[in-house]
mmCIF file of C-alpha atoms and ligand atoms in Angstrom:
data_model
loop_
_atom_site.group_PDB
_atom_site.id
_atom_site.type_symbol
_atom_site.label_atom_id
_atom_site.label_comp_id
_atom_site.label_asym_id
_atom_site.label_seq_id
_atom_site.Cartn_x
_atom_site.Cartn_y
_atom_site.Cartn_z
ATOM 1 C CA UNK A 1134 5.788 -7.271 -15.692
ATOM 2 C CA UNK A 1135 8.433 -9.314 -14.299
ATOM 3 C CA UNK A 1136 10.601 -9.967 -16.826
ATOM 4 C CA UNK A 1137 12.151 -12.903 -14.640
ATOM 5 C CA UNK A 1138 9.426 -14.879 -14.857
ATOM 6 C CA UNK A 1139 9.819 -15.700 -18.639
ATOM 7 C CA UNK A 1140 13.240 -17.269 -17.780
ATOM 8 C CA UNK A 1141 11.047 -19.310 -15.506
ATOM 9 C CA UNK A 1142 8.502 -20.097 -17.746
ATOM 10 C CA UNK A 1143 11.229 -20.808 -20.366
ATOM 11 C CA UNK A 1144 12.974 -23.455 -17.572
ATOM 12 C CA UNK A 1145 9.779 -25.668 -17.079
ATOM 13 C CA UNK A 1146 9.325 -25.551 -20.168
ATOM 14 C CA UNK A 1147 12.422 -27.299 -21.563
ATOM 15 C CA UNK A 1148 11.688 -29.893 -19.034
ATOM 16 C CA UNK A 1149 9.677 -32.930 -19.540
ATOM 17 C CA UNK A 1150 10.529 -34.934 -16.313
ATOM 18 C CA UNK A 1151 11.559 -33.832 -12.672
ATOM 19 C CA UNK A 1152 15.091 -34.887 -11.957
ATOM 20 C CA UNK A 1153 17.720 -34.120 -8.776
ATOM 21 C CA UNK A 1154 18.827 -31.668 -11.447
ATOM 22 C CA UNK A 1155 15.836 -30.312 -12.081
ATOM 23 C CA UNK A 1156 15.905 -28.421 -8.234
ATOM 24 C CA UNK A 1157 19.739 -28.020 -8.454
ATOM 25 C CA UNK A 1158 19.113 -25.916 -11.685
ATOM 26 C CA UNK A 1159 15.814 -24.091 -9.954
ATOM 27 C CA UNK A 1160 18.000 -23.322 -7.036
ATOM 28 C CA UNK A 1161 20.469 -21.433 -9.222
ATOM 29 C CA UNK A 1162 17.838 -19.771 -11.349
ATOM 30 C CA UNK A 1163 16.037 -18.457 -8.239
ATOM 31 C CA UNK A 1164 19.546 -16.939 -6.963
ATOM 32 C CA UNK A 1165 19.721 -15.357 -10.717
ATOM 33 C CA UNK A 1166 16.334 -13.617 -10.143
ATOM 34 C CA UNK A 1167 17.343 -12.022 -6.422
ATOM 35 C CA UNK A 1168 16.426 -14.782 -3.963
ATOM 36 C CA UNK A 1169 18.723 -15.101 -1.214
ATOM 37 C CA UNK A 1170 21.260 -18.490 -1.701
ATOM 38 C CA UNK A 1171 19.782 -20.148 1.868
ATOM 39 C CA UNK A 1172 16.308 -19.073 0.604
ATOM 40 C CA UNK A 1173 16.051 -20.125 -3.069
ATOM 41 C CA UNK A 1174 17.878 -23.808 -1.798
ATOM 42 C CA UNK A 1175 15.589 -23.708 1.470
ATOM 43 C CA UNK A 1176 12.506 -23.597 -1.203
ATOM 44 C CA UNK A 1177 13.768 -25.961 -4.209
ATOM 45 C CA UNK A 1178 14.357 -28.541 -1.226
ATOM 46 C CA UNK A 1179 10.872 -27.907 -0.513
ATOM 47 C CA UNK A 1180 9.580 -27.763 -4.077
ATOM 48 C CA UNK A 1181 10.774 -31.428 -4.184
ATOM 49 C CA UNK A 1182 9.406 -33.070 -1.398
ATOM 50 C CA UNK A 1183 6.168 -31.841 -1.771
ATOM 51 C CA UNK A 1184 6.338 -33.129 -5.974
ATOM 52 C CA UNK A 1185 7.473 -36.568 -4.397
ATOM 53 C CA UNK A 1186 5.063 -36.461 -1.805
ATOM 54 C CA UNK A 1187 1.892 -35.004 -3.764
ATOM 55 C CA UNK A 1188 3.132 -37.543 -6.604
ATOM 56 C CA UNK A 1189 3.768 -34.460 -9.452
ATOM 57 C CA UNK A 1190 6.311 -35.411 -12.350
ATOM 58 C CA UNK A 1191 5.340 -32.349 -14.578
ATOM 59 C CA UNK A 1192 6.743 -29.253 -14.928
ATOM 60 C CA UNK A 1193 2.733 -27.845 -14.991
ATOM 61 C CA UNK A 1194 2.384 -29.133 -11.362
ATOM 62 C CA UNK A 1195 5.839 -28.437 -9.893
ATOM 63 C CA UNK A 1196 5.329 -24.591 -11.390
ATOM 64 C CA UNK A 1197 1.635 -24.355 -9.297
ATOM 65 C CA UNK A 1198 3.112 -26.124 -6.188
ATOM 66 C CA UNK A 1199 6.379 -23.157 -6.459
ATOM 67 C CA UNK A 1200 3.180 -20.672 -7.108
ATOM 68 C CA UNK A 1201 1.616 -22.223 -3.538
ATOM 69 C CA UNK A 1202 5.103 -21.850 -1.983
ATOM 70 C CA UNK A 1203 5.956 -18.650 -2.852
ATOM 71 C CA UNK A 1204 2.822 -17.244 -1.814
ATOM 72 C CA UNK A 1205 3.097 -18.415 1.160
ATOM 73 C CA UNK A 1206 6.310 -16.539 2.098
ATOM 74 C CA UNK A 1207 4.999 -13.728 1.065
ATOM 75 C CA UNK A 1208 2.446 -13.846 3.344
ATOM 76 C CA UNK A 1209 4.785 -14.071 5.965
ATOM 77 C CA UNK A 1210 4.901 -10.079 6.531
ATOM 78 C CA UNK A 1211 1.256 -8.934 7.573
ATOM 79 C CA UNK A 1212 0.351 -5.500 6.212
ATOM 80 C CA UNK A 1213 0.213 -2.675 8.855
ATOM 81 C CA UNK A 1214 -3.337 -2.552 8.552
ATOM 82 C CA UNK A 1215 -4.132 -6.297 9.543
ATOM 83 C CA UNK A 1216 -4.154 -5.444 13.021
ATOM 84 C CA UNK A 1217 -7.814 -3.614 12.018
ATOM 85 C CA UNK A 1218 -8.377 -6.842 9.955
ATOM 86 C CA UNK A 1219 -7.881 -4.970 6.655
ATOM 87 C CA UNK A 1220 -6.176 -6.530 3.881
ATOM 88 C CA UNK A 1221 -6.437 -3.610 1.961
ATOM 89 C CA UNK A 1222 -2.608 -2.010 0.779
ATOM 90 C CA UNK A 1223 -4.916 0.964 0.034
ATOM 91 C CA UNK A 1224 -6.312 1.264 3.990
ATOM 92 C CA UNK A 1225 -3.929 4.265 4.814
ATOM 93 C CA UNK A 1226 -5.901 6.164 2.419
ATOM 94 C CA UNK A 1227 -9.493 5.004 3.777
ATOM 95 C CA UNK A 1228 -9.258 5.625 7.497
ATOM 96 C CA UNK A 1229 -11.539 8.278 9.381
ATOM 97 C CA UNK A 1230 -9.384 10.955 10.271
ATOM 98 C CA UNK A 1231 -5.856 12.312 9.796
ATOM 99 C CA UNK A 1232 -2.985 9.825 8.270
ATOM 100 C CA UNK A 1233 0.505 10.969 7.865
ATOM 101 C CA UNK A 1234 2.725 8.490 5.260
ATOM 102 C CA UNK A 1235 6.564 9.110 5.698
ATOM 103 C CA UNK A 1236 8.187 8.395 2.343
ATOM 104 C CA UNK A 1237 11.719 7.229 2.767
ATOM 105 C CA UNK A 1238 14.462 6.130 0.445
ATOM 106 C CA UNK A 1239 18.038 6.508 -0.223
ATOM 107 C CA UNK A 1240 18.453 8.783 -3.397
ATOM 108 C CA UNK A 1241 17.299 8.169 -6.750
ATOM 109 C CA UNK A 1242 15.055 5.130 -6.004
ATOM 110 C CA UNK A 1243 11.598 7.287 -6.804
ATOM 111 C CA UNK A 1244 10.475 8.930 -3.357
ATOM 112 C CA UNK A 1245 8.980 12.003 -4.913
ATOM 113 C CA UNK A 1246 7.656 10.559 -8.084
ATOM 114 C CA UNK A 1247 6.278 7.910 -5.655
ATOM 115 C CA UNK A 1248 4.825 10.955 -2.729
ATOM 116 C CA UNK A 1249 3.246 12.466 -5.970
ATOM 117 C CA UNK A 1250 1.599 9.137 -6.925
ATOM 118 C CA UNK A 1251 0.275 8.126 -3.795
ATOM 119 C CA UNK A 1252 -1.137 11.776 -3.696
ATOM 120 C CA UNK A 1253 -3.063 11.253 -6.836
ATOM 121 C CA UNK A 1254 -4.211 7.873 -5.828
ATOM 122 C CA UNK A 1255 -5.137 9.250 -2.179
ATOM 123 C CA UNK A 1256 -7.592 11.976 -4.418
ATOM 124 C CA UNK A 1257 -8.887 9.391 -6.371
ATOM 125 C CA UNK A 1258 -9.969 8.104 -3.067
ATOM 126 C CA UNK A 1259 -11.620 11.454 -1.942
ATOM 127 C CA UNK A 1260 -8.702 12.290 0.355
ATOM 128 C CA UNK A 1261 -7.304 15.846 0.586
ATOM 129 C CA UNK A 1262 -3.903 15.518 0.450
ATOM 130 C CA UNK A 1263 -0.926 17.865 1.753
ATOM 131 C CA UNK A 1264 2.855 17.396 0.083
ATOM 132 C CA UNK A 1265 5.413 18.062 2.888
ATOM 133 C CA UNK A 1266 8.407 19.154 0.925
ATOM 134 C CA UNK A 1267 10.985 17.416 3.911
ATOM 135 C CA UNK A 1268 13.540 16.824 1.359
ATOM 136 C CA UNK A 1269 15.387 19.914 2.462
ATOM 137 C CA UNK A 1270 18.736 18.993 1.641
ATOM 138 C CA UNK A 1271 18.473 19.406 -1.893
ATOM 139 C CA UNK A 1272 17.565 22.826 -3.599
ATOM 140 C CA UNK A 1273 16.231 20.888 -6.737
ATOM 141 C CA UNK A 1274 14.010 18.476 -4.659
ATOM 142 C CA UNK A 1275 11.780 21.523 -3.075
ATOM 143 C CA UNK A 1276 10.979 22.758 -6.938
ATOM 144 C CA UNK A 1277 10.220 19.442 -7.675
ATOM 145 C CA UNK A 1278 7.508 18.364 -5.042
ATOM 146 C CA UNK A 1279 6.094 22.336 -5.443
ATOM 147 C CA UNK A 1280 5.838 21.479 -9.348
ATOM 148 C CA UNK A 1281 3.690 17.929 -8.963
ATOM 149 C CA UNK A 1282 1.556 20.272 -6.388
ATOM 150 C CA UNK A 1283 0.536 22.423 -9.050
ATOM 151 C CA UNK A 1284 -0.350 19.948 -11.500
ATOM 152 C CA UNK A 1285 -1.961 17.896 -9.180
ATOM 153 C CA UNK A 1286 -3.293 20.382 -7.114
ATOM 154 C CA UNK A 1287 -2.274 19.656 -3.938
ATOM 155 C CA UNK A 1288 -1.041 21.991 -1.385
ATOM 156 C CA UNK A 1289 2.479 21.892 -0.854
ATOM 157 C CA UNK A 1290 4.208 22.942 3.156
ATOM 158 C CA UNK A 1291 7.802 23.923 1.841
ATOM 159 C CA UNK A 1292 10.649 25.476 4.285
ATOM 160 C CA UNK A 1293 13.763 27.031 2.506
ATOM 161 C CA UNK A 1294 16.516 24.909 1.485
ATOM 162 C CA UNK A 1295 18.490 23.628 4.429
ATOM 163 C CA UNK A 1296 15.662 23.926 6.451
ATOM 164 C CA UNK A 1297 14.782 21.113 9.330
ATOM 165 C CA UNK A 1298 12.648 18.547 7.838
ATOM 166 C CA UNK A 1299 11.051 17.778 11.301
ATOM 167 C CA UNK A 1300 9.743 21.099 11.357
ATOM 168 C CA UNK A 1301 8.562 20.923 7.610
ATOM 169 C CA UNK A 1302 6.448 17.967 8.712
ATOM 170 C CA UNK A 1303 5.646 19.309 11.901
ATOM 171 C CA UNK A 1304 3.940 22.599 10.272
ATOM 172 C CA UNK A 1305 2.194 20.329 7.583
ATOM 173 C CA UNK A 1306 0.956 18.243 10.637
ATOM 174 C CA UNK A 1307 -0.636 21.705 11.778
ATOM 175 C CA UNK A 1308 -2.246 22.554 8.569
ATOM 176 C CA UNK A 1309 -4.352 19.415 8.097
ATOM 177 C CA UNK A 1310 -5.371 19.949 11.559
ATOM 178 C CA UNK A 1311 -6.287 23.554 11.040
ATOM 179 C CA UNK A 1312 -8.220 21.756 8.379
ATOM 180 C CA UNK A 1313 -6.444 22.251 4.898
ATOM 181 C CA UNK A 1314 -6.128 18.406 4.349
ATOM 182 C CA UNK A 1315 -6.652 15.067 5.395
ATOM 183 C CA UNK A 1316 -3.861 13.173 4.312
ATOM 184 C CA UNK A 1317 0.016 14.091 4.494
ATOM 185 C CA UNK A 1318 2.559 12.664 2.264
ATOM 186 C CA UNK A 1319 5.989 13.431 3.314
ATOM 187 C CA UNK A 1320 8.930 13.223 1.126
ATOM 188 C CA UNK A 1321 12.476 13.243 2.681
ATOM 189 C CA UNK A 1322 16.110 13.387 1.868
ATOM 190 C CA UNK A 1323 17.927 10.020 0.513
ATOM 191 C CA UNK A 1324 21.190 11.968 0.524
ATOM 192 C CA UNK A 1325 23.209 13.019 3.787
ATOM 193 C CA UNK A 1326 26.988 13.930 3.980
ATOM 194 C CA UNK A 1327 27.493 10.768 5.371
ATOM 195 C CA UNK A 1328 25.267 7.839 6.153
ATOM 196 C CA UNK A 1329 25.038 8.022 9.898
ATOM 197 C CA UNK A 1330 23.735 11.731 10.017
ATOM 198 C CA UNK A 1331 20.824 10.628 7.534
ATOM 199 C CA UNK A 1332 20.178 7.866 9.661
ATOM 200 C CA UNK A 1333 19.886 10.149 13.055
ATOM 201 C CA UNK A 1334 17.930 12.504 10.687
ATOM 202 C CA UNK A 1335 15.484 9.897 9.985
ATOM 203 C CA UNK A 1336 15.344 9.048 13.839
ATOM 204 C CA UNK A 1337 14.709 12.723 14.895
ATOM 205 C CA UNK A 1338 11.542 12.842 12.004
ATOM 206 C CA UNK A 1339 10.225 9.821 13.242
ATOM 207 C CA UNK A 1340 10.538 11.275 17.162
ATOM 208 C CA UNK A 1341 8.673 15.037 16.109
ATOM 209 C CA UNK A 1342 5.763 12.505 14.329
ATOM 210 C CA UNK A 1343 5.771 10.311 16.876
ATOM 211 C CA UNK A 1344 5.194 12.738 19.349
ATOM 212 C CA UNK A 1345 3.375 15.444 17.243
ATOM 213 C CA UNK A 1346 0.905 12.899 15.660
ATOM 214 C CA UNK A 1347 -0.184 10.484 18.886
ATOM 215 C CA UNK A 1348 -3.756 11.615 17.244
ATOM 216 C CA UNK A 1349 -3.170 10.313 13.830
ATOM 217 C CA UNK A 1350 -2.654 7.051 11.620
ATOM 218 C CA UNK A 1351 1.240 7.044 11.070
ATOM 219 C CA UNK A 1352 3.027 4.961 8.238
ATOM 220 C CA UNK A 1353 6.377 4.812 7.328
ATOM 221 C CA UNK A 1354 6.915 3.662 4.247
ATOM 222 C CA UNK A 1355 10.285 2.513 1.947
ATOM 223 C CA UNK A 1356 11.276 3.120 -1.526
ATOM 224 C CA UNK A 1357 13.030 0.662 -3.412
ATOM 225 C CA UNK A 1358 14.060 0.560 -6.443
ATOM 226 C CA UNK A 1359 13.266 -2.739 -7.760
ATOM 227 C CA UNK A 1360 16.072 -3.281 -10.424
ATOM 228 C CA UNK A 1361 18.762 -2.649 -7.936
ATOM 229 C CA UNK A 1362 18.723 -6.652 -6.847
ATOM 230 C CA UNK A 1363 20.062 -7.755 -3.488
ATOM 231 C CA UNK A 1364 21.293 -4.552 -2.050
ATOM 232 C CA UNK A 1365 17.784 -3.503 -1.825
ATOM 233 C CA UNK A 1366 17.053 -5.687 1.579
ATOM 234 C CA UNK A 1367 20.268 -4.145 3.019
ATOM 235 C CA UNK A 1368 18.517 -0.581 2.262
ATOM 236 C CA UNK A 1369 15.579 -2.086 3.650
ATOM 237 C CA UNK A 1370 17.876 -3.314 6.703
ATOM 238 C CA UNK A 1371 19.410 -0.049 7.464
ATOM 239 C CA UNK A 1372 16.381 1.958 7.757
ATOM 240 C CA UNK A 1373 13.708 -1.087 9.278
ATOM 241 C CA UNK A 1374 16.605 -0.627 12.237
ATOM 242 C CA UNK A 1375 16.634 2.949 12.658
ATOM 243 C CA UNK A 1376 12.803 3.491 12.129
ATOM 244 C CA UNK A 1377 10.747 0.662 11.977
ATOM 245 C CA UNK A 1378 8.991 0.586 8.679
ATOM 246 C CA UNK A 1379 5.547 -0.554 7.922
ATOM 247 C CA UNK A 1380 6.391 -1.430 4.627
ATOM 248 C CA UNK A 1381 8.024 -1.139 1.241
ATOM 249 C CA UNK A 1382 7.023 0.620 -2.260
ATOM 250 C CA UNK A 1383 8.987 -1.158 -5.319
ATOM 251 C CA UNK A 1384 9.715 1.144 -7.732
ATOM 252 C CA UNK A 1385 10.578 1.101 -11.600
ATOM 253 C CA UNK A 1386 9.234 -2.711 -12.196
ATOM 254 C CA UNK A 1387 8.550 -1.536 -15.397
ATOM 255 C CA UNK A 1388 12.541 -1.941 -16.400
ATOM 256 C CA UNK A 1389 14.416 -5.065 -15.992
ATOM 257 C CA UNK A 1390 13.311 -5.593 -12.550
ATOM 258 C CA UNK A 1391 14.183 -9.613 -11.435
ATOM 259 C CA UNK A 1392 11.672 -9.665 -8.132
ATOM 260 C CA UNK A 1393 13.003 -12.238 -6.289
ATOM 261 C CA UNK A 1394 13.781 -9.363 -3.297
ATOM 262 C CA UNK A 1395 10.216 -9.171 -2.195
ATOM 263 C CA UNK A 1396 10.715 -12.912 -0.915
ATOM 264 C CA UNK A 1397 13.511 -12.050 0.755
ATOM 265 C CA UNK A 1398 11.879 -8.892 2.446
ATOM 266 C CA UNK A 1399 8.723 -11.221 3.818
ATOM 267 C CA UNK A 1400 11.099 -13.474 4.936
ATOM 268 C CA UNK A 1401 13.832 -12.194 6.563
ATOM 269 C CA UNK A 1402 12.639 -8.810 7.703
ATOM 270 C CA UNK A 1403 8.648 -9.458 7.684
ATOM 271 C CA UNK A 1404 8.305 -6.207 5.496
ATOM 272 C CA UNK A 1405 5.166 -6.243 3.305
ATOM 273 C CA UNK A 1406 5.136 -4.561 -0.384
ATOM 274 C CA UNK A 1407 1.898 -2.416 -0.266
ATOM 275 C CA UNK A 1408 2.497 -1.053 -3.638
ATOM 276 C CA UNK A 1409 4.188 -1.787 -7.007
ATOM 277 C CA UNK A 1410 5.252 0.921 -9.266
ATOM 278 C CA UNK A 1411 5.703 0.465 -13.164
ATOM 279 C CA UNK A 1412 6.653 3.849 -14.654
ATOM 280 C CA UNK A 1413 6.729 7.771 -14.437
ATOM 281 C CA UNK A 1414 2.964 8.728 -14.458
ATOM 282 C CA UNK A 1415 0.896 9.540 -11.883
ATOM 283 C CA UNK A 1416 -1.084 6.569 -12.925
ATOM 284 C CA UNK A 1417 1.725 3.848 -12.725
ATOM 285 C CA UNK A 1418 1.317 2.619 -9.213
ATOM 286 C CA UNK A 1419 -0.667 -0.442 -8.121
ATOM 287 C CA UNK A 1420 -1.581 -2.289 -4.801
ATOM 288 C CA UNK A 1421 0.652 -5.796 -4.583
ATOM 289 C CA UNK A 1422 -1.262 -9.053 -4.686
ATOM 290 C CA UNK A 1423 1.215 -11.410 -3.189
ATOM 291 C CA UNK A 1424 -1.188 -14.207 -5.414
ATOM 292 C CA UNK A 1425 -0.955 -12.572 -8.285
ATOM 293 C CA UNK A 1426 2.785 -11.939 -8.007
ATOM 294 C CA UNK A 1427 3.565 -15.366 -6.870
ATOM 295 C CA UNK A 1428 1.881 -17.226 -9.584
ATOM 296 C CA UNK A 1429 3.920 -14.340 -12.150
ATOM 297 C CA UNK A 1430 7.056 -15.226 -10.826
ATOM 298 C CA UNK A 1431 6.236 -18.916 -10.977
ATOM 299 C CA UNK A 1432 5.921 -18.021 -14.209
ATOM 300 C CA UNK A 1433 2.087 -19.329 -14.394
ATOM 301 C CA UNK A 1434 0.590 -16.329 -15.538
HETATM 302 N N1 LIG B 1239 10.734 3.854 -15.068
HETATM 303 C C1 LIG B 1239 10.419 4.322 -13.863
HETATM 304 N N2 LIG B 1239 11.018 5.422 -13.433
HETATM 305 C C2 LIG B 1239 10.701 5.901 -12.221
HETATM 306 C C3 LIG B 1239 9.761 5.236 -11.374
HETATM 307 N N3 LIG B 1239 9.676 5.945 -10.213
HETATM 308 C C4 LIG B 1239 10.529 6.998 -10.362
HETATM 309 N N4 LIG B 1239 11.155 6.979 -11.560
HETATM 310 C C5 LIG B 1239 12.167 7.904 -12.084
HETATM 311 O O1 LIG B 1239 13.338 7.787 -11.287
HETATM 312 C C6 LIG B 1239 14.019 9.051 -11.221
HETATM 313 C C7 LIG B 1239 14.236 9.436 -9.767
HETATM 314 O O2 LIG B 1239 12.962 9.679 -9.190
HETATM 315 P P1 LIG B 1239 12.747 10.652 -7.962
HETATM 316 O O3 LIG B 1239 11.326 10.567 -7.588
HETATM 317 O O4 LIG B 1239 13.305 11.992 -8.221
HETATM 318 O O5 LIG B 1239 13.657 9.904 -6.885
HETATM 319 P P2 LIG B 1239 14.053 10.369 -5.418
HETATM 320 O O6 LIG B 1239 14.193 9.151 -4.591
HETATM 321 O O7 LIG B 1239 13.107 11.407 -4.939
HETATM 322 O O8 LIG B 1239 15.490 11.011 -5.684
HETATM 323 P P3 LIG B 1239 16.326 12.003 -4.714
HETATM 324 O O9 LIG B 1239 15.378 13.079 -4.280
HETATM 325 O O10 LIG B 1239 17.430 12.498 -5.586
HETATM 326 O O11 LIG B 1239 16.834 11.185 -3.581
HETATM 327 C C8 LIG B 1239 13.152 10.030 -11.988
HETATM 328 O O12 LIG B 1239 13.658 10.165 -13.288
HETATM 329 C C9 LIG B 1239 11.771 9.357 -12.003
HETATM 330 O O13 LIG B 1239 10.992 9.756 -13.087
HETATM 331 C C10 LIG B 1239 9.147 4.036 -11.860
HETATM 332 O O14 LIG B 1239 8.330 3.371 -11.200
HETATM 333 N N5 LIG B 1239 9.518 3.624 -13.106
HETATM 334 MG MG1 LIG B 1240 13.390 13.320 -4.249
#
């Protein structure tokens, strides 16, 4: 899935002993595959001391002990629902009563392919799900969450074009509570004339939910689209600071994705991935398993 970790795989590989090099080259590699500079030095450093330390000269061990390391920043950033003790990426879609999830994104990274998923996963899970069409900004993008409605059938609250998203979510927020559904997944607008009006956008949403929705679980959750490298965490940074996420969907793994982001977004901004997404189906979404992705990047899977 990540095709970075082959060019791991492939640098242990070619190595019979650990040299100096050896981490120099690891430290490079790491900035290849979208670690930050401070943070893929910060962890070769590591890497070595703890092969000198632990007494590991192959490339076998040093791989499992980056593996251990990685994992470990990843679980840095605590998923929203570990405050209830849940280490579940799926709890939004198994908790008693009403949960609103805020999709957010700047354009193209997947928001409505993703709402669409998650509402397919949240029936698979017995949920009845609403589709707030708050993506009002864009003609195109109300067709487009009324179509995956229909074939997924799922009711869809839509306001005209150039409506007020607040009010699209607000009116979805009254029909699950006039009890049409159970779950609402609200897609927004990625696109603003300029950056700073989608960012007070953003703020107002989050106020009318806020306010409209003391009653019910609240998530807010970010799109990224995984093989857009670094200036994903400065996507991430922008909107973490205007809204305070809860955490992060990767999108479109399934192309030449690199990974080495999702470090940097445990790290630096404590921002969980809750879900990984790997193509254009309904099906193509999966909770993250910071083990599982660790040991793939490591390249020990
Ligand atoms: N390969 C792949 N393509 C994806 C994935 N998620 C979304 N896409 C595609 O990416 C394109 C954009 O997806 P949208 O869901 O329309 O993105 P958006 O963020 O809603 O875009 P705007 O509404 O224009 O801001 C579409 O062609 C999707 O089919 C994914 O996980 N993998
Ligand atoms: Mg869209």
């Amino acid at each position: 899935m990540i095709s970075f970790a082959e060019r791991i795989k492939g640098f242990f590989g070619a190595k019979t002993t650990l040299s100096d090099e050896t981490f120099e080259d690891l430290t490079d590699l790491l900035v290849e595959g979208d670690f930050g500079a401070a943070q893929a030095y910060n962890i070769s450093e590591k890497l070595q001391a703890l092969c000198k330390k632990e007494k590991i000269s192959d490339s076998e061990g040093a791989k499992k002990t980056l593996a251990r390391l990685l994992e470990e920043m990843l679980c840095q950033a605590k998923l929203p629902s570990e405050k209830s003790g849940s280490m579940d990426p799926d709890y939004f879609f198994k908790e008693d009563g009403l949960s609103l999830l805020l999709i957010l994104g700047v354009n193209g990274v997947g928001k409505t392919t993703t709402a669409a998923k998650l509402a397919s996963r949240g029936i698979s899970m017995k949920r009845r799900p609403i589709l707030a069409a708050g993506d009002t900004f864009r003609a195109a993008a109300i067709d487009q969450i009324k179509i995956h409605g229909e074939r997924l059938g799922v009711r869809v609250v839509a306001h005209q074009h150039g409506g007020d998203p607040a009010a699209v979510i607000y009116d979805a927020l009254e029909a699950a509570k006039a009890g049409n559904g159970d779950l609402i997944i609200a897609d927004t607008a990625g696109r603003m004339h300029t950056k700073s009006s989608l960012v007070e956008e953003l703020k107002k949403i989050d106020r009318v939910v806020e306010s409209r929705a003391a009653d019910c679980h609240y998530y807010k959750c970010l799109i990224l689209d995984a093989t857009t490298g670094r200036n994903a965490i400065n996507q991430a940074e922008i909107f973490h600071e205007a809204v305070s996420l809860d955490g992060i969907i990767l999108t479109k793994f399934d192309s030449s994705a690199r990974g080495g982001v999702v470090f940097s977004l445990a790290e630096e901004l404590s921002l969980p991935v809750l879900f990984l997404c790997t193509g254009e189906k309904y099906g193509d979404i999966a909770p993250f398993n910071p083990r599982a992705y660790a040991e793939e990047f490591a390249g020990l899977a």
